[in-house]
């Protein structure tokens, strides 16, 4: 069964968004992972530009805690997706420490590391990967 894969590209500097439909990709995990990887790369590129927003205190705190807990992390991004008020965060973490662990266990490890910070927020989105 084939479907279309929607790719959204966002440029944080000028706040424009483009969507591209790539036909012929199979539905399921491959398409979801490919879309997530592409979105993450563009978001990282936009966030690393000179025009990117300033890191909030909450983002720095969570990033420091996770960097200490997961020293082998090859990718660690924390973004306040609530507009800067600290109510909702999105975390992307790629680490060798996740190898051989199911996604649920990977997320539990992250949640356990930031359990104090979670109590002060409305929600958190966690995305984990193995390099």
Coordinates of C-alpha atoms in Angstrom, one line a residue, residues 43-126:
X43 CA 14.4 22.7 13.1
X44 CA 18.0 22.3 14.3
X45 CA 19.3 24.3 11.3
X46 CA 16.8 27.1 12.0
X47 CA 17.6 27.1 15.7
X48 CA 21.3 27.2 15.1
X49 CA 21.1 30.3 12.8
X50 CA 22.1 33.7 14.0
X51 CA 18.4 34.8 14.1
X52 CA 17.3 32.0 16.4
X53 CA 15.5 32.7 19.6
X54 CA 17.3 32.9 22.9
X55 CA 17.5 29.8 25.1
X56 CA 15.1 30.0 28.1
X57 CA 16.1 29.2 31.6
X58 CA 13.9 26.1 31.6
X59 CA 15.4 24.8 28.4
X60 CA 18.9 25.2 29.8
X61 CA 18.0 23.5 33.1
X62 CA 16.4 20.5 31.3
X63 CA 19.3 20.3 28.9
X64 CA 21.9 20.4 31.7
X65 CA 20.1 17.6 33.6
X66 CA 19.8 15.4 30.5
X67 CA 23.4 16.1 29.4
X68 CA 24.6 14.9 32.9
X69 CA 22.3 11.8 32.9
X70 CA 23.2 10.8 29.2
X71 CA 26.9 11.7 28.7
X72 CA 27.0 9.6 25.5
X73 CA 24.3 11.7 23.8
X74 CA 25.1 12.6 20.2
X75 CA 22.1 14.8 19.8
X76 CA 20.3 16.7 22.6
X77 CA 17.8 19.4 21.9
X78 CA 15.3 21.0 24.3
X79 CA 12.7 23.4 23.0
X80 CA 10.0 25.3 24.9
X81 CA 7.1 24.9 22.6
X82 CA 4.7 26.9 24.8
X83 CA 5.9 30.3 23.6
X84 CA 8.4 30.7 26.4
X85 CA 6.3 30.3 29.5
X86 CA 7.7 26.9 30.3
X87 CA 4.4 24.9 30.2
X88 CA 5.4 22.5 27.4
X89 CA 8.7 21.2 26.1
X90 CA 9.9 19.1 23.2
X91 CA 13.0 16.9 23.8
X92 CA 15.0 15.1 21.1
X93 CA 17.7 12.8 22.5
X94 CA 19.9 10.4 20.6
X95 CA 22.2 8.3 22.8
X96 CA 24.0 4.9 22.8
X97 CA 22.5 4.4 26.3
X98 CA 19.2 3.6 24.6
X99 CA 20.6 0.7 22.5
X100 CA 18.7 -2.5 23.2
X101 CA 15.9 -0.7 25.1
X102 CA 12.3 -0.4 23.9
X103 CA 11.0 3.1 23.2
X104 CA 8.8 3.0 26.4
X105 CA 11.9 2.3 28.5
X106 CA 13.9 5.0 26.7
X107 CA 11.2 7.6 27.5
X108 CA 11.0 6.4 31.1
X109 CA 14.7 7.0 31.5
X110 CA 14.3 10.5 30.3
X111 CA 11.2 11.2 32.4
X112 CA 13.0 9.8 35.5
X113 CA 16.0 12.2 34.8
X114 CA 13.7 15.3 34.6
X115 CA 11.1 14.3 37.1
X116 CA 11.5 17.4 39.2
X117 CA 11.1 19.7 36.1
X118 CA 8.1 17.7 34.9
X119 CA 6.2 18.6 38.0
X120 CA 6.3 22.3 37.0
X121 CA 5.2 21.9 33.4
X122 CA 1.9 21.0 31.6
X123 CA 3.4 18.5 29.3
X124 CA 6.5 17.2 27.5
X125 CA 7.1 15.5 24.1
X126 CA 10.0 13.1 24.1

